[in-house]
Amino acid sequence: MAENNVMTKITDNLLKVYDYAFLEGATYGFYKPNDAMYVGVRMTEKQYNCPGCGRSFKVKIRNDNDGILYFSKGRIAEQKKIYDELDMDFPADWELMEKPYTYQLSGYCADCAAEKLLASEEWGQRINNLCHELYLQDMLVSDKAKQYMTDAVERWLNGIESADELTRFDLANPEILQELIWIMVLSDTEACEKALQEYRDRVQPILYELKELLEQATPAWKAYVARSSSLPESMSDGEYHEYTLAFPADDTVGQDFYFRKHVEKSRVEMFVSQHRIASIQELLADAGFQEKWIDMVMDKANELLK
């Protein structure tokens, strides 16, 4: 069981396919953008503007590559349009590399999306909404399992009253220690099993409705898609690499904003048809071994030896 944490995780794969279907359509590039196709911009922050409530939200951008990010000219054209819609003056060409630049986005905040988008019965928007809910449930069950497994380790350690119960094992041997912890986790899986059943109960009707909607769907459509403000974004319409990816600051608290996107049926079908966590063994393996459990055991042993 201890070796399962090195396998390709089911949720990691689902995350990649979801991104491919709804968020990133660009390919990876291996070279520095040239001046004929790209514009260097000293981008320092993003500002999310909600057309529903009129509120805005700013995110600081990490200062990589000397603070310069490369925008495709198509992205610059989009920015000029958004600046104009917001009744703001777009910087002069020379200012883009010399002065701090705020990247502007127009998309519904989560509150406005809940009111205007999430109850939509329009088939394209309904497909997007259901896929986003499915994605959230995929990630949530793994996150729950991680917490419940940690709770199981805590319960085991709280029940230990003498140091001998731990020190009789070779705690200096990482393999023995990890195997010991896994045995304890596997003996207390009730909470994880309940979470798995709740997950099944939630995703089965979502998958059923999605398959029905996709049977009637056109090859492509446009609808609003949720994207977290904590995710990196390429400033190029055609590719992404270290020179075009804008990374939010590490302390960014993600918020979902909804943007109108072109969505392809084939990509959505790929996401819907992916294998999902189906057994308690898969759930535990996907959540994986957590290094903090070793610290918890060692702290307990040291506490009892005092």
PDB file of N, CA and C in Angstrom, residues 161-239:
ATOM      1  N   GLU A 161      -0.618   5.201  25.117  1.00  0.00           N
ATOM      2  CA  GLU A 161      -0.347   5.714  26.456  1.00  0.00           C
ATOM      3  C   GLU A 161       1.085   5.496  26.907  1.00  0.00           C
ATOM      4  N   SER A 162       1.811   4.587  26.282  1.00  0.00           N
ATOM      5  CA  SER A 162       3.196   4.347  26.692  1.00  0.00           C
ATOM      6  C   SER A 162       4.118   4.385  25.481  1.00  0.00           C
ATOM      7  N   ALA A 163       5.350   4.814  25.705  1.00  0.00           N
ATOM      8  CA  ALA A 163       6.322   4.931  24.623  1.00  0.00           C
ATOM      9  C   ALA A 163       6.624   3.575  23.998  1.00  0.00           C
ATOM     10  N   ASP A 164       6.509   2.491  24.794  1.00  0.00           N
ATOM     11  CA  ASP A 164       6.822   1.151  24.283  1.00  0.00           C
ATOM     12  C   ASP A 164       5.959   0.777  23.079  1.00  0.00           C
ATOM     13  N   GLU A 165       4.730   1.309  23.042  1.00  0.00           N
ATOM     14  CA  GLU A 165       3.831   0.980  21.937  1.00  0.00           C
ATOM     15  C   GLU A 165       4.359   1.488  20.601  1.00  0.00           C
ATOM     16  N   LEU A 166       5.262   2.478  20.650  1.00  0.00           N
ATOM     17  CA  LEU A 166       5.867   3.005  19.431  1.00  0.00           C
ATOM     18  C   LEU A 166       7.327   2.588  19.281  1.00  0.00           C
ATOM     19  N   THR A 167       8.068   2.685  20.375  1.00  0.00           N
ATOM     20  CA  THR A 167       9.510   2.449  20.280  1.00  0.00           C
ATOM     21  C   THR A 167       9.856   0.980  20.040  1.00  0.00           C
ATOM     22  N   ARG A 168       8.894   0.069  20.202  1.00  0.00           N
ATOM     23  CA  ARG A 168       9.187  -1.331  19.872  1.00  0.00           C
ATOM     24  C   ARG A 168       9.330  -1.523  18.364  1.00  0.00           C
ATOM     25  N   PHE A 169       8.923  -0.498  17.602  1.00  0.00           N
ATOM     26  CA  PHE A 169       9.151  -0.507  16.164  1.00  0.00           C
ATOM     27  C   PHE A 169      10.416   0.295  15.852  1.00  0.00           C
ATOM     28  N   ASP A 170      11.043  -0.015  14.738  1.00  0.00           N
ATOM     29  CA  ASP A 170      12.242   0.711  14.321  1.00  0.00           C
ATOM     30  C   ASP A 170      11.815   2.009  13.640  1.00  0.00           C
ATOM     31  N   LEU A 171      11.555   3.038  14.438  1.00  0.00           N
ATOM     32  CA  LEU A 171      11.047   4.300  13.906  1.00  0.00           C
ATOM     33  C   LEU A 171      12.074   5.033  13.058  1.00  0.00           C
ATOM     34  N   ALA A 172      13.342   4.640  13.163  1.00  0.00           N
ATOM     35  CA  ALA A 172      14.389   5.271  12.349  1.00  0.00           C
ATOM     36  C   ALA A 172      14.391   4.749  10.923  1.00  0.00           C
ATOM     37  N   ASN A 173      13.667   3.652  10.698  1.00  0.00           N
ATOM     38  CA  ASN A 173      13.587   3.066   9.363  1.00  0.00           C
ATOM     39  C   ASN A 173      12.349   3.637   8.659  1.00  0.00           C
ATOM     40  N   PRO A 174      12.536   4.472   7.634  1.00  0.00           N
ATOM     41  CA  PRO A 174      11.392   5.124   6.982  1.00  0.00           C
ATOM     42  C   PRO A 174      10.372   4.132   6.426  1.00  0.00           C
ATOM     43  N   GLU A 175      10.826   3.028   5.864  1.00  0.00           N
ATOM     44  CA  GLU A 175       9.903   2.056   5.272  1.00  0.00           C
ATOM     45  C   GLU A 175       9.037   1.398   6.341  1.00  0.00           C
ATOM     46  N   ILE A 176       9.657   1.028   7.469  1.00  0.00           N
ATOM     47  CA  ILE A 176       8.903   0.402   8.563  1.00  0.00           C
ATOM     48  C   ILE A 176       7.899   1.396   9.144  1.00  0.00           C
ATOM     49  N   LEU A 177       8.341   2.636   9.331  1.00  0.00           N
ATOM     50  CA  LEU A 177       7.473   3.654   9.909  1.00  0.00           C
ATOM     51  C   LEU A 177       6.283   3.941   8.991  1.00  0.00           C
ATOM     52  N   GLN A 178       6.553   4.051   7.701  1.00  0.00           N
ATOM     53  CA  GLN A 178       5.474   4.324   6.757  1.00  0.00           C
ATOM     54  C   GLN A 178       4.486   3.153   6.700  1.00  0.00           C
ATOM     55  N   GLU A 179       5.011   1.934   6.726  1.00  0.00           N
ATOM     56  CA  GLU A 179       4.139   0.762   6.684  1.00  0.00           C
ATOM     57  C   GLU A 179       3.280   0.677   7.939  1.00  0.00           C
ATOM     58  N   LEU A 180       3.860   1.028   9.084  1.00  0.00           N
ATOM     59  CA  LEU A 180       3.114   1.034  10.342  1.00  0.00           C
ATOM     60  C   LEU A 180       1.950   2.022  10.276  1.00  0.00           C
ATOM     61  N   ILE A 181       2.222   3.203   9.767  1.00  0.00           N
ATOM     62  CA  ILE A 181       1.173   4.219   9.679  1.00  0.00           C
ATOM     63  C   ILE A 181       0.073   3.773   8.714  1.00  0.00           C
ATOM     64  N   TRP A 182       0.472   3.186   7.577  1.00  0.00           N
ATOM     65  CA  TRP A 182      -0.535   2.724   6.619  1.00  0.00           C
ATOM     66  C   TRP A 182      -1.447   1.669   7.245  1.00  0.00           C
ATOM     67  N   ILE A 183      -0.865   0.774   8.026  1.00  0.00           N
ATOM     68  CA  ILE A 183      -1.668  -0.265   8.683  1.00  0.00           C
ATOM     69  C   ILE A 183      -2.712   0.377   9.590  1.00  0.00           C
ATOM     70  N   MET A 184      -2.309   1.415  10.324  1.00  0.00           N
ATOM     71  CA  MET A 184      -3.244   2.093  11.224  1.00  0.00           C
ATOM     72  C   MET A 184      -4.342   2.821  10.421  1.00  0.00           C
ATOM     73  N   VAL A 185      -3.955   3.439   9.322  1.00  0.00           N
ATOM     74  CA  VAL A 185      -4.936   4.141   8.483  1.00  0.00           C
ATOM     75  C   VAL A 185      -5.941   3.151   7.899  1.00  0.00           C
ATOM     76  N   LEU A 186      -5.445   2.012   7.432  1.00  0.00           N
ATOM     77  CA  LEU A 186      -6.316   1.007   6.818  1.00  0.00           C
ATOM     78  C   LEU A 186      -7.261   0.348   7.829  1.00  0.00           C
ATOM     79  N   SER A 187      -6.945   0.470   9.094  1.00  0.00           N
ATOM     80  CA  SER A 187      -7.808  -0.115  10.120  1.00  0.00           C
ATOM     81  C   SER A 187      -8.923   0.844  10.552  1.00  0.00           C
ATOM     82  N   ASP A 188      -8.930   2.058   9.987  1.00  0.00           N
ATOM     83  CA  ASP A 188      -9.902   3.080  10.402  1.00  0.00           C
ATOM     84  C   ASP A 188     -10.364   3.856   9.169  1.00  0.00           C
ATOM     85  N   THR A 189     -11.146   3.208   8.327  1.00  0.00           N
ATOM     86  CA  THR A 189     -11.541   3.820   7.043  1.00  0.00           C
ATOM     87  C   THR A 189     -13.031   4.155   6.968  1.00  0.00           C
ATOM     88  N   GLU A 190     -13.733   4.089   8.075  1.00  0.00           N
ATOM     89  CA  GLU A 190     -15.186   4.291   8.038  1.00  0.00           C
ATOM     90  C   GLU A 190     -15.559   5.654   7.458  1.00  0.00           C
ATOM     91  N   ALA A 191     -14.860   6.709   7.886  1.00  0.00           N
ATOM     92  CA  ALA A 191     -15.178   8.053   7.399  1.00  0.00           C
ATOM     93  C   ALA A 191     -14.904   8.167   5.904  1.00  0.00           C
ATOM     94  N   CYS A 192     -13.808   7.560   5.449  1.00  0.00           N
ATOM     95  CA  CYS A 192     -13.485   7.589   4.023  1.00  0.00           C
ATOM     96  C   CYS A 192     -14.520   6.818   3.203  1.00  0.00           C
ATOM     97  N   GLU A 193     -14.974   5.693   3.730  1.00  0.00           N
ATOM     98  CA  GLU A 193     -15.993   4.903   3.026  1.00  0.00           C
ATOM     99  C   GLU A 193     -17.301   5.681   2.906  1.00  0.00           C
ATOM    100  N   LYS A 194     -17.658   6.423   3.947  1.00  0.00           N
ATOM    101  CA  LYS A 194     -18.866   7.244   3.907  1.00  0.00           C
ATOM    102  C   LYS A 194     -18.713   8.355   2.872  1.00  0.00           C
ATOM    103  N   ALA A 195     -17.532   8.990   2.839  1.00  0.00           N
ATOM    104  CA  ALA A 195     -17.275  10.049   1.865  1.00  0.00           C
ATOM    105  C   ALA A 195     -17.352   9.515   0.438  1.00  0.00           C
ATOM    106  N   LEU A 196     -16.846   8.304   0.233  1.00  0.00           N
ATOM    107  CA  LEU A 196     -16.889   7.688  -1.097  1.00  0.00           C
ATOM    108  C   LEU A 196     -18.329   7.430  -1.530  1.00  0.00           C
ATOM    109  N   GLN A 197     -19.163   6.956  -0.611  1.00  0.00           N
ATOM    110  CA  GLN A 197     -20.557   6.700  -0.962  1.00  0.00           C
ATOM    111  C   GLN A 197     -21.295   8.006  -1.271  1.00  0.00           C
ATOM    112  N   GLU A 198     -21.020   9.052  -0.496  1.00  0.00           N
ATOM    113  CA  GLU A 198     -21.625  10.358  -0.769  1.00  0.00           C
ATOM    114  C   GLU A 198     -21.191  10.864  -2.141  1.00  0.00           C
ATOM    115  N   TYR A 199     -19.942  10.656  -2.482  1.00  0.00           N
ATOM    116  CA  TYR A 199     -19.412  11.045  -3.793  1.00  0.00           C
ATOM    117  C   TYR A 199     -20.155  10.313  -4.909  1.00  0.00           C
ATOM    118  N   ARG A 200     -20.307   9.007  -4.763  1.00  0.00           N
ATOM    119  CA  ARG A 200     -21.034   8.226  -5.770  1.00  0.00           C
ATOM    120  C   ARG A 200     -22.466   8.744  -5.937  1.00  0.00           C
ATOM    121  N   ASP A 201     -23.119   9.007  -4.812  1.00  0.00           N
ATOM    122  CA  ASP A 201     -24.506   9.457  -4.864  1.00  0.00           C
ATOM    123  C   ASP A 201     -24.640  10.797  -5.581  1.00  0.00           C
ATOM    124  N   ARG A 202     -23.610  11.633  -5.474  1.00  0.00           N
ATOM    125  CA  ARG A 202     -23.666  12.954  -6.105  1.00  0.00           C
ATOM    126  C   ARG A 202     -23.292  12.907  -7.580  1.00  0.00           C
ATOM    127  N   VAL A 203     -22.279  12.120  -7.937  1.00  0.00           N
ATOM    128  CA  VAL A 203     -21.787  12.180  -9.319  1.00  0.00           C
ATOM    129  C   VAL A 203     -22.607  11.333 -10.292  1.00  0.00           C
ATOM    130  N   GLN A 204     -23.238  10.280  -9.819  1.00  0.00           N
ATOM    131  CA  GLN A 204     -23.987   9.419 -10.736  1.00  0.00           C
ATOM    132  C   GLN A 204     -25.095  10.161 -11.479  1.00  0.00           C
ATOM    133  N   PRO A 205     -25.947  10.949 -10.791  1.00  0.00           N
ATOM    134  CA  PRO A 205     -26.961  11.694 -11.548  1.00  0.00           C
ATOM    135  C   PRO A 205     -26.366  12.777 -12.443  1.00  0.00           C
ATOM    136  N   ILE A 206     -25.235  13.347 -12.038  1.00  0.00           N
ATOM    137  CA  ILE A 206     -24.568  14.348 -12.886  1.00  0.00           C
ATOM    138  C   ILE A 206     -24.092  13.701 -14.174  1.00  0.00           C
ATOM    139  N   LEU A 207     -23.433  12.555 -14.065  1.00  0.00           N
ATOM    140  CA  LEU A 207     -22.944  11.850 -15.244  1.00  0.00           C
ATOM    141  C   LEU A 207     -24.090  11.428 -16.157  1.00  0.00           C
ATOM    142  N   TYR A 208     -25.176  10.987 -15.570  1.00  0.00           N
ATOM    143  CA  TYR A 208     -26.336  10.553 -16.362  1.00  0.00           C
ATOM    144  C   TYR A 208     -26.893  11.723 -17.174  1.00  0.00           C
ATOM    145  N   GLU A 209     -27.071  12.872 -16.529  1.00  0.00           N
ATOM    146  CA  GLU A 209     -27.619  14.031 -17.235  1.00  0.00           C
ATOM    147  C   GLU A 209     -26.649  14.531 -18.297  1.00  0.00           C
ATOM    148  N   LEU A 210     -25.351  14.531 -17.988  1.00  0.00           N
ATOM    149  CA  LEU A 210     -24.360  14.981 -18.961  1.00  0.00           C
ATOM    150  C   LEU A 210     -24.382  14.118 -20.226  1.00  0.00           C
ATOM    151  N   LYS A 211     -24.455  12.828 -20.049  1.00  0.00           N
ATOM    152  CA  LYS A 211     -24.461  11.943 -21.211  1.00  0.00           C
ATOM    153  C   LYS A 211     -25.687  12.175 -22.084  1.00  0.00           C
ATOM    154  N   GLU A 212     -26.824  12.453 -21.450  1.00  0.00           N
ATOM    155  CA  GLU A 212     -28.035  12.755 -22.220  1.00  0.00           C
ATOM    156  C   GLU A 212     -27.888  14.059 -22.989  1.00  0.00           C
ATOM    157  N   LEU A 213     -27.353  15.092 -22.330  1.00  0.00           N
ATOM    158  CA  LEU A 213     -27.180  16.389 -22.982  1.00  0.00           C
ATOM    159  C   LEU A 213     -26.162  16.320 -24.112  1.00  0.00           C
ATOM    160  N   LEU A 214     -25.088  15.572 -23.904  1.00  0.00           N
ATOM    161  CA  LEU A 214     -24.030  15.497 -24.914  1.00  0.00           C
ATOM    162  C   LEU A 214     -24.492  14.749 -26.165  1.00  0.00           C
ATOM    163  N   GLU A 215     -25.416  13.850 -26.007  1.00  0.00           N
ATOM    164  CA  GLU A 215     -25.934  13.133 -27.183  1.00  0.00           C
ATOM    165  C   GLU A 215     -26.594  14.094 -28.167  1.00  0.00           C
ATOM    166  N   GLN A 216     -27.157  15.183 -27.660  1.00  0.00           N
ATOM    167  CA  GLN A 216     -27.868  16.148 -28.496  1.00  0.00           C
ATOM    168  C   GLN A 216     -27.034  17.394 -28.791  1.00  0.00           C
ATOM    169  N   ALA A 217     -25.833  17.474 -28.240  1.00  0.00           N
ATOM    170  CA  ALA A 217     -25.030  18.699 -28.352  1.00  0.00           C
ATOM    171  C   ALA A 217     -24.386  18.846 -29.730  1.00  0.00           C
ATOM    172  N   THR A 218     -24.149  20.089 -30.119  1.00  0.00           N
ATOM    173  CA  THR A 218     -23.414  20.390 -31.345  1.00  0.00           C
ATOM    174  C   THR A 218     -21.915  20.158 -31.109  1.00  0.00           C
ATOM    175  N   PRO A 219     -21.094  20.120 -32.165  1.00  0.00           N
ATOM    176  CA  PRO A 219     -19.658  19.865 -31.982  1.00  0.00           C
ATOM    177  C   PRO A 219     -18.938  20.902 -31.127  1.00  0.00           C
ATOM    178  N   ALA A 220     -19.481  22.117 -31.038  1.00  0.00           N
ATOM    179  CA  ALA A 220     -18.850  23.159 -30.213  1.00  0.00           C
ATOM    180  C   ALA A 220     -19.920  24.173 -29.808  1.00  0.00           C
ATOM    181  N   TRP A 221     -19.631  24.938 -28.755  1.00  0.00           N
ATOM    182  CA  TRP A 221     -20.556  25.966 -28.310  1.00  0.00           C
ATOM    183  C   TRP A 221     -19.800  26.975 -27.454  1.00  0.00           C
ATOM    184  N   LYS A 222     -20.467  28.068 -27.137  1.00  0.00           N
ATOM    185  CA  LYS A 222     -19.901  29.073 -26.243  1.00  0.00           C
ATOM    186  C   LYS A 222     -20.784  29.185 -25.006  1.00  0.00           C
ATOM    187  N   ALA A 223     -20.139  29.201 -23.846  1.00  0.00           N
ATOM    188  CA  ALA A 223     -20.858  29.350 -22.583  1.00  0.00           C
ATOM    189  C   ALA A 223     -19.854  29.784 -21.525  1.00  0.00           C
ATOM    190  N   TYR A 224     -20.357  30.171 -20.388  1.00  0.00           N
ATOM    191  CA  TYR A 224     -19.479  30.651 -19.321  1.00  0.00           C
ATOM    192  C   TYR A 224     -18.857  29.480 -18.561  1.00  0.00           C
ATOM    193  N   VAL A 225     -17.545  29.627 -18.294  1.00  0.00           N
ATOM    194  CA  VAL A 225     -16.766  28.598 -17.610  1.00  0.00           C
ATOM    195  C   VAL A 225     -16.107  29.209 -16.382  1.00  0.00           C
ATOM    196  N   ALA A 226     -16.120  28.488 -15.276  1.00  0.00           N
ATOM    197  CA  ALA A 226     -15.489  28.969 -14.050  1.00  0.00           C
ATOM    198  C   ALA A 226     -13.981  28.791 -14.117  1.00  0.00           C
ATOM    199  N   ARG A 227     -13.250  29.819 -13.682  1.00  0.00           N
ATOM    200  CA  ARG A 227     -11.795  29.735 -13.589  1.00  0.00           C
ATOM    201  C   ARG A 227     -11.361  30.423 -12.299  1.00  0.00           C
ATOM    202  N   SER A 228     -10.512  29.740 -11.532  1.00  0.00           N
ATOM    203  CA  SER A 228     -10.052  30.292 -10.257  1.00  0.00           C
ATOM    204  C   SER A 228      -8.987  31.360 -10.479  1.00  0.00           C
ATOM    205  N   SER A 229      -9.047  32.409  -9.689  1.00  0.00           N
ATOM    206  CA  SER A 229      -8.058  33.487  -9.774  1.00  0.00           C
ATOM    207  C   SER A 229      -6.689  33.051  -9.279  1.00  0.00           C
ATOM    208  N   SER A 230      -6.590  31.875  -8.671  1.00  0.00           N
ATOM    209  CA  SER A 230      -5.297  31.379  -8.173  1.00  0.00           C
ATOM    210  C   SER A 230      -4.539  30.582  -9.224  1.00  0.00           C
ATOM    211  N   LEU A 231      -5.155  30.338 -10.397  1.00  0.00           N
ATOM    212  CA  LEU A 231      -4.506  29.543 -11.438  1.00  0.00           C
ATOM    213  C   LEU A 231      -3.605  30.408 -12.317  1.00  0.00           C
ATOM    214  N   PRO A 232      -2.481  29.851 -12.802  1.00  0.00           N
ATOM    215  CA  PRO A 232      -1.671  30.582 -13.776  1.00  0.00           C
ATOM    216  C   PRO A 232      -2.421  30.679 -15.103  1.00  0.00           C
ATOM    217  N   GLU A 233      -2.082  31.693 -15.889  1.00  0.00           N
ATOM    218  CA  GLU A 233      -2.742  31.890 -17.185  1.00  0.00           C
ATOM    219  C   GLU A 233      -1.715  32.326 -18.211  1.00  0.00           C
ATOM    220  N   SER A 234      -1.795  31.756 -19.396  1.00  0.00           N
ATOM    221  CA  SER A 234      -0.898  32.155 -20.477  1.00  0.00           C
ATOM    222  C   SER A 234      -1.387  33.444 -21.113  1.00  0.00           C
ATOM    223  N   MET A 235      -0.459  34.351 -21.382  1.00  0.00           N
ATOM    224  CA  MET A 235      -0.781  35.596 -22.052  1.00  0.00           C
ATOM    225  C   MET A 235      -0.705  35.457 -23.575  1.00  0.00           C
ATOM    226  N   SER A 236      -0.581  34.227 -24.035  1.00  0.00           N
ATOM    227  CA  SER A 236      -0.579  33.937 -25.462  1.00  0.00           C
ATOM    228  C   SER A 236      -1.809  33.134 -25.824  1.00  0.00           C
ATOM    229  N   ASP A 237      -2.424  33.478 -26.952  1.00  0.00           N
ATOM    230  CA  ASP A 237      -3.601  32.739 -27.399  1.00  0.00           C
ATOM    231  C   ASP A 237      -3.235  31.384 -27.982  1.00  0.00           C
ATOM    232  N   GLY A 238      -1.965  31.210 -28.416  1.00  0.00           N
ATOM    233  CA  GLY A 238      -1.604  29.997 -29.132  1.00  0.00           C
ATOM    234  C   GLY A 238      -0.727  29.021 -28.389  1.00  0.00           C
ATOM    235  N   GLU A 239       0.018  29.483 -27.374  1.00  0.00           N
ATOM    236  CA  GLU A 239       0.930  28.588 -26.669  1.00  0.00           C
ATOM    237  C   GLU A 239       1.228  29.129 -25.272  1.00  0.00           C
TER     238      GLU A 239
END
